[in-house]
Amino acid sequence: MPQRTPVVTCFLLRRRPGREGVPQDEVLLLRRSDRVGTYRRRWAGVSGYIEAPPEEQAYREIQEETGLERDDVELLRHGEHLDIPDKALDKVWSVHPFLFLVRDPSKIRTGWEHVEARWVRPAQIATYDTVPGLADALARVYPLPAGRT
């Protein structure tokens, strides 16, 4: 039986001015380094093993992986968790997805866990070599319900 492993995946959102005043949303993708334990060189959101309540773990991972503090982000949505099986690792990742608005993207600083950071339109995620289930996790928190900014 595969090992069940709970994790958080945080999508960081920035809103840029778009045409005709409609904001253009982008999410941050991080390319994992060769020094991480799994999915080396693949694109991911901010993620980590759950060692605290999921929302608290989300803030902790954001701080550790981007340098952003709690006041630098706004929680927009916590989606329903989803299970992502990985037969090669004999694991089922129990992913708790979150979406945060970044107040000042220029403050982001990545460390040893990532070799590259890139802002992409949400629909573009499917074109990247990502960790398993990343697009499915994003679908749990984005797009935002009508009326949310």
PDB file of C-alpha atoms in Angstrom:
ATOM      1  CA  MET A   1       0.000   0.000   0.000  1.00  0.00           C
ATOM      2  CA  PRO A   2       1.426   3.419  -0.967  1.00  0.00           C
ATOM      3  CA  GLN A   3       2.532   5.762   1.792  1.00  0.00           C
ATOM      4  CA  ARG A   4       0.167   8.736   2.241  1.00  0.00           C
ATOM      5  CA  THR A   5       2.147  11.974   2.563  1.00  0.00           C
ATOM      6  CA  PRO A   6       0.378  15.263   3.379  1.00  0.00           C
ATOM      7  CA  VAL A   7       1.856  18.412   1.806  1.00  0.00           C
ATOM      8  CA  VAL A   8       0.903  22.018   1.166  1.00  0.00           C
ATOM      9  CA  THR A   9       1.219  23.663  -2.224  1.00  0.00           C
ATOM     10  CA  CYS A  10       0.979  27.443  -2.235  1.00  0.00           C
ATOM     11  CA  PHE A  11       0.362  29.376  -5.410  1.00  0.00           C
ATOM     12  CA  LEU A  12       1.560  32.955  -5.218  1.00  0.00           C
ATOM     13  CA  LEU A  13      -0.451  35.318  -7.388  1.00  0.00           C
ATOM     14  CA  ARG A  14       0.465  38.708  -8.771  1.00  0.00           C
ATOM     15  CA  ARG A  15      -1.943  40.991 -10.562  1.00  0.00           C
ATOM     16  CA  ARG A  16      -0.590  43.220 -13.292  1.00  0.00           C
ATOM     17  CA  PRO A  17      -2.457  45.908 -15.185  1.00  0.00           C
ATOM     18  CA  GLY A  18      -3.890  44.438 -18.336  1.00  0.00           C
ATOM     19  CA  ARG A  19      -5.702  45.722 -21.360  1.00  0.00           C
ATOM     20  CA  GLU A  20      -8.779  47.842 -20.768  1.00  0.00           C
ATOM     21  CA  GLY A  21      -8.212  47.848 -17.014  1.00  0.00           C
ATOM     22  CA  VAL A  22      -8.668  44.082 -16.631  1.00  0.00           C
ATOM     23  CA  PRO A  23      -5.940  42.713 -14.337  1.00  0.00           C
ATOM     24  CA  GLN A  24      -3.648  40.066 -15.752  1.00  0.00           C
ATOM     25  CA  ASP A  25      -3.082  37.289 -13.221  1.00  0.00           C
ATOM     26  CA  GLU A  26       0.195  35.401 -13.018  1.00  0.00           C
ATOM     27  CA  VAL A  27       1.296  32.673 -10.631  1.00  0.00           C
ATOM     28  CA  LEU A  28       4.836  32.003  -9.504  1.00  0.00           C
ATOM     29  CA  LEU A  29       6.447  28.767 -10.616  1.00  0.00           C
ATOM     30  CA  LEU A  30       9.666  27.657  -8.954  1.00  0.00           C
ATOM     31  CA  ARG A  31      12.079  25.215 -10.562  1.00  0.00           C
ATOM     32  CA  ARG A  32      13.303  22.718  -8.006  1.00  0.00           C
ATOM     33  CA  SER A  33      17.031  22.339  -7.552  1.00  0.00           C
ATOM     34  CA  ASP A  34      19.158  19.204  -7.684  1.00  0.00           C
ATOM     35  CA  ARG A  35      19.496  19.419  -3.897  1.00  0.00           C
ATOM     36  CA  VAL A  36      15.859  18.586  -3.077  1.00  0.00           C
ATOM     37  CA  GLY A  37      14.683  15.068  -2.323  1.00  0.00           C
ATOM     38  CA  THR A  38      12.056  14.628  -5.050  1.00  0.00           C
ATOM     39  CA  TYR A  39      11.152  15.952  -8.480  1.00  0.00           C
ATOM     40  CA  ARG A  40      14.469  17.609  -9.178  1.00  0.00           C
ATOM     41  CA  ARG A  41      14.455  20.240 -11.966  1.00  0.00           C
ATOM     42  CA  ARG A  42      10.653  20.200 -12.158  1.00  0.00           C
ATOM     43  CA  TRP A  43       8.468  23.264 -11.746  1.00  0.00           C
ATOM     44  CA  ALA A  44       6.307  23.610  -8.624  1.00  0.00           C
ATOM     45  CA  GLY A  45       4.570  26.087  -6.375  1.00  0.00           C
ATOM     46  CA  VAL A  46       5.823  26.804  -2.880  1.00  0.00           C
ATOM     47  CA  SER A  47       5.446  23.459  -1.168  1.00  0.00           C
ATOM     48  CA  GLY A  48       6.417  21.376   1.802  1.00  0.00           C
ATOM     49  CA  TYR A  49       5.545  18.526   4.116  1.00  0.00           C
ATOM     50  CA  ILE A  50       2.810  19.266   6.629  1.00  0.00           C
ATOM     51  CA  GLU A  51       4.251  19.468  10.140  1.00  0.00           C
ATOM     52  CA  ALA A  52       1.687  21.958  11.528  1.00  0.00           C
ATOM     53  CA  PRO A  53      -1.933  22.842  10.727  1.00  0.00           C
ATOM     54  CA  PRO A  54      -2.051  23.251   6.914  1.00  0.00           C
ATOM     55  CA  GLU A  55      -2.598  27.039   6.881  1.00  0.00           C
ATOM     56  CA  GLU A  56       0.262  27.601   9.324  1.00  0.00           C
ATOM     57  CA  GLN A  57       2.486  25.291   7.268  1.00  0.00           C
ATOM     58  CA  ALA A  58       1.603  27.295   4.154  1.00  0.00           C
ATOM     59  CA  TYR A  59       2.821  30.541   5.733  1.00  0.00           C
ATOM     60  CA  ARG A  60       5.957  28.797   7.020  1.00  0.00           C
ATOM     61  CA  GLU A  61       6.829  27.411   3.570  1.00  0.00           C
ATOM     62  CA  ILE A  62       6.253  30.788   1.925  1.00  0.00           C
ATOM     63  CA  GLN A  63       8.645  32.414   4.392  1.00  0.00           C
ATOM     64  CA  GLU A  64      11.277  29.691   4.036  1.00  0.00           C
ATOM     65  CA  GLU A  65      11.160  29.468   0.228  1.00  0.00           C
ATOM     66  CA  THR A  66      10.541  33.094  -0.786  1.00  0.00           C
ATOM     67  CA  GLY A  67      11.462  35.251   2.201  1.00  0.00           C
ATOM     68  CA  LEU A  68       7.952  36.722   2.278  1.00  0.00           C
ATOM     69  CA  GLU A  69       6.413  37.278   5.696  1.00  0.00           C
ATOM     70  CA  ARG A  70       2.749  36.824   6.618  1.00  0.00           C
ATOM     71  CA  ASP A  71       2.064  40.551   6.053  1.00  0.00           C
ATOM     72  CA  ASP A  72       3.539  40.337   2.529  1.00  0.00           C
ATOM     73  CA  VAL A  73       0.783  38.001   1.315  1.00  0.00           C
ATOM     74  CA  GLU A  74      -2.984  37.765   1.536  1.00  0.00           C
ATOM     75  CA  LEU A  75      -4.685  34.382   1.708  1.00  0.00           C
ATOM     76  CA  LEU A  76      -7.300  34.338  -1.046  1.00  0.00           C
ATOM     77  CA  ARG A  77      -8.347  30.718  -0.976  1.00  0.00           C
ATOM     78  CA  HIS A  78      -7.686  27.327   0.628  1.00  0.00           C
ATOM     79  CA  GLY A  79      -8.923  24.607  -1.685  1.00  0.00           C
ATOM     80  CA  GLU A  80     -10.139  21.133  -0.885  1.00  0.00           C
ATOM     81  CA  HIS A  81      -7.230  18.713  -0.634  1.00  0.00           C
ATOM     82  CA  LEU A  82      -6.588  16.243  -3.445  1.00  0.00           C
ATOM     83  CA  ASP A  83      -4.708  12.963  -3.642  1.00  0.00           C
ATOM     84  CA  ILE A  84      -1.983  12.615  -6.279  1.00  0.00           C
ATOM     85  CA  PRO A  85      -0.602   9.075  -6.613  1.00  0.00           C
ATOM     86  CA  ASP A  86       3.012   8.501  -7.631  1.00  0.00           C
ATOM     87  CA  LYS A  87       3.600   4.815  -8.288  1.00  0.00           C
ATOM     88  CA  ALA A  88       7.332   5.319  -8.892  1.00  0.00           C
ATOM     89  CA  LEU A  89       7.775   6.628  -5.338  1.00  0.00           C
ATOM     90  CA  ASP A  90       5.046   4.378  -3.882  1.00  0.00           C
ATOM     91  CA  LYS A  91       3.384   7.475  -2.416  1.00  0.00           C
ATOM     92  CA  VAL A  92       0.082   9.232  -2.483  1.00  0.00           C
ATOM     93  CA  TRP A  93       0.609  12.958  -2.031  1.00  0.00           C
ATOM     94  CA  SER A  94      -2.281  14.469  -0.081  1.00  0.00           C
ATOM     95  CA  VAL A  95      -2.019  18.022  -1.425  1.00  0.00           C
ATOM     96  CA  HIS A  96      -3.577  20.963   0.427  1.00  0.00           C
ATOM     97  CA  PRO A  97      -3.631  23.828  -2.107  1.00  0.00           C
ATOM     98  CA  PHE A  98      -3.579  27.528  -1.197  1.00  0.00           C
ATOM     99  CA  LEU A  99      -3.701  30.732  -3.212  1.00  0.00           C
ATOM    100  CA  PHE A 100      -2.046  33.891  -1.878  1.00  0.00           C
ATOM    101  CA  LEU A 101      -1.904  37.371  -3.366  1.00  0.00           C
ATOM    102  CA  VAL A 102       1.620  38.817  -3.166  1.00  0.00           C
ATOM    103  CA  ARG A 103       1.556  42.480  -2.182  1.00  0.00           C
ATOM    104  CA  ASP A 104       5.075  43.307  -3.434  1.00  0.00           C
ATOM    105  CA  PRO A 105       6.576  40.653  -5.740  1.00  0.00           C
ATOM    106  CA  SER A 106       9.948  42.448  -5.734  1.00  0.00           C
ATOM    107  CA  LYS A 107      10.485  41.159  -2.175  1.00  0.00           C
ATOM    108  CA  ILE A 108      10.652  37.505  -3.286  1.00  0.00           C
ATOM    109  CA  ARG A 109      14.030  35.839  -2.662  1.00  0.00           C
ATOM    110  CA  THR A 110      14.519  32.154  -3.402  1.00  0.00           C
ATOM    111  CA  GLY A 111      17.101  29.925  -1.782  1.00  0.00           C
ATOM    112  CA  TRP A 112      18.800  26.582  -2.286  1.00  0.00           C
ATOM    113  CA  GLU A 113      15.587  24.651  -2.987  1.00  0.00           C
ATOM    114  CA  HIS A 114      15.021  26.399  -6.327  1.00  0.00           C
ATOM    115  CA  VAL A 115      17.197  27.335  -9.287  1.00  0.00           C
ATOM    116  CA  GLU A 116      14.714  29.490 -11.160  1.00  0.00           C
ATOM    117  CA  ALA A 117      11.526  31.466 -10.599  1.00  0.00           C
ATOM    118  CA  ARG A 118       9.052  32.471 -13.289  1.00  0.00           C
ATOM    119  CA  TRP A 119       5.688  34.279 -13.320  1.00  0.00           C
ATOM    120  CA  VAL A 120       3.287  32.599 -15.738  1.00  0.00           C
ATOM    121  CA  ARG A 121      -0.354  32.898 -16.710  1.00  0.00           C
ATOM    122  CA  PRO A 122      -2.324  30.141 -14.940  1.00  0.00           C
ATOM    123  CA  ALA A 123      -3.292  28.484 -18.235  1.00  0.00           C
ATOM    124  CA  GLN A 124       0.399  28.091 -19.131  1.00  0.00           C
ATOM    125  CA  ILE A 125       1.173  25.726 -16.253  1.00  0.00           C
ATOM    126  CA  ALA A 126       0.155  22.734 -18.370  1.00  0.00           C
ATOM    127  CA  THR A 127       3.028  23.510 -20.765  1.00  0.00           C
ATOM    128  CA  TYR A 128       5.692  23.119 -18.042  1.00  0.00           C
ATOM    129  CA  ASP A 129       7.350  19.964 -16.713  1.00  0.00           C
ATOM    130  CA  THR A 130       5.833  20.182 -13.244  1.00  0.00           C
ATOM    131  CA  VAL A 131       5.575  18.055 -10.165  1.00  0.00           C
ATOM    132  CA  PRO A 132       2.644  15.622 -10.477  1.00  0.00           C
ATOM    133  CA  GLY A 133      -0.805  17.155 -10.195  1.00  0.00           C
ATOM    134  CA  LEU A 134       0.251  20.813 -10.098  1.00  0.00           C
ATOM    135  CA  ALA A 135      -2.391  21.976 -12.596  1.00  0.00           C
ATOM    136  CA  ASP A 136      -5.050  19.983 -10.721  1.00  0.00           C
ATOM    137  CA  ALA A 137      -4.021  21.611  -7.432  1.00  0.00           C
ATOM    138  CA  LEU A 138      -4.190  25.069  -9.009  1.00  0.00           C
ATOM    139  CA  ALA A 139      -7.688  24.298 -10.313  1.00  0.00           C
ATOM    140  CA  ARG A 140      -8.816  23.839  -6.686  1.00  0.00           C
ATOM    141  CA  VAL A 141      -7.986  27.479  -5.838  1.00  0.00           C
ATOM    142  CA  TYR A 142      -8.082  29.388  -9.136  1.00  0.00           C
ATOM    143  CA  PRO A 143      -9.962  31.028 -10.746  1.00  0.00           C
ATOM    144  CA  LEU A 144     -11.375  32.963  -7.874  1.00  0.00           C
ATOM    145  CA  PRO A 145     -15.131  32.962  -7.286  1.00  0.00           C
ATOM    146  CA  ALA A 146     -16.978  35.956  -8.751  1.00  0.00           C
ATOM    147  CA  GLY A 147     -16.624  39.051  -6.619  1.00  0.00           C
ATOM    148  CA  ARG A 148     -13.165  38.252  -5.210  1.00  0.00           C
ATOM    149  CA  THR A 149     -10.327  40.562  -6.105  1.00  0.00           C
TER     150      THR A 149
END
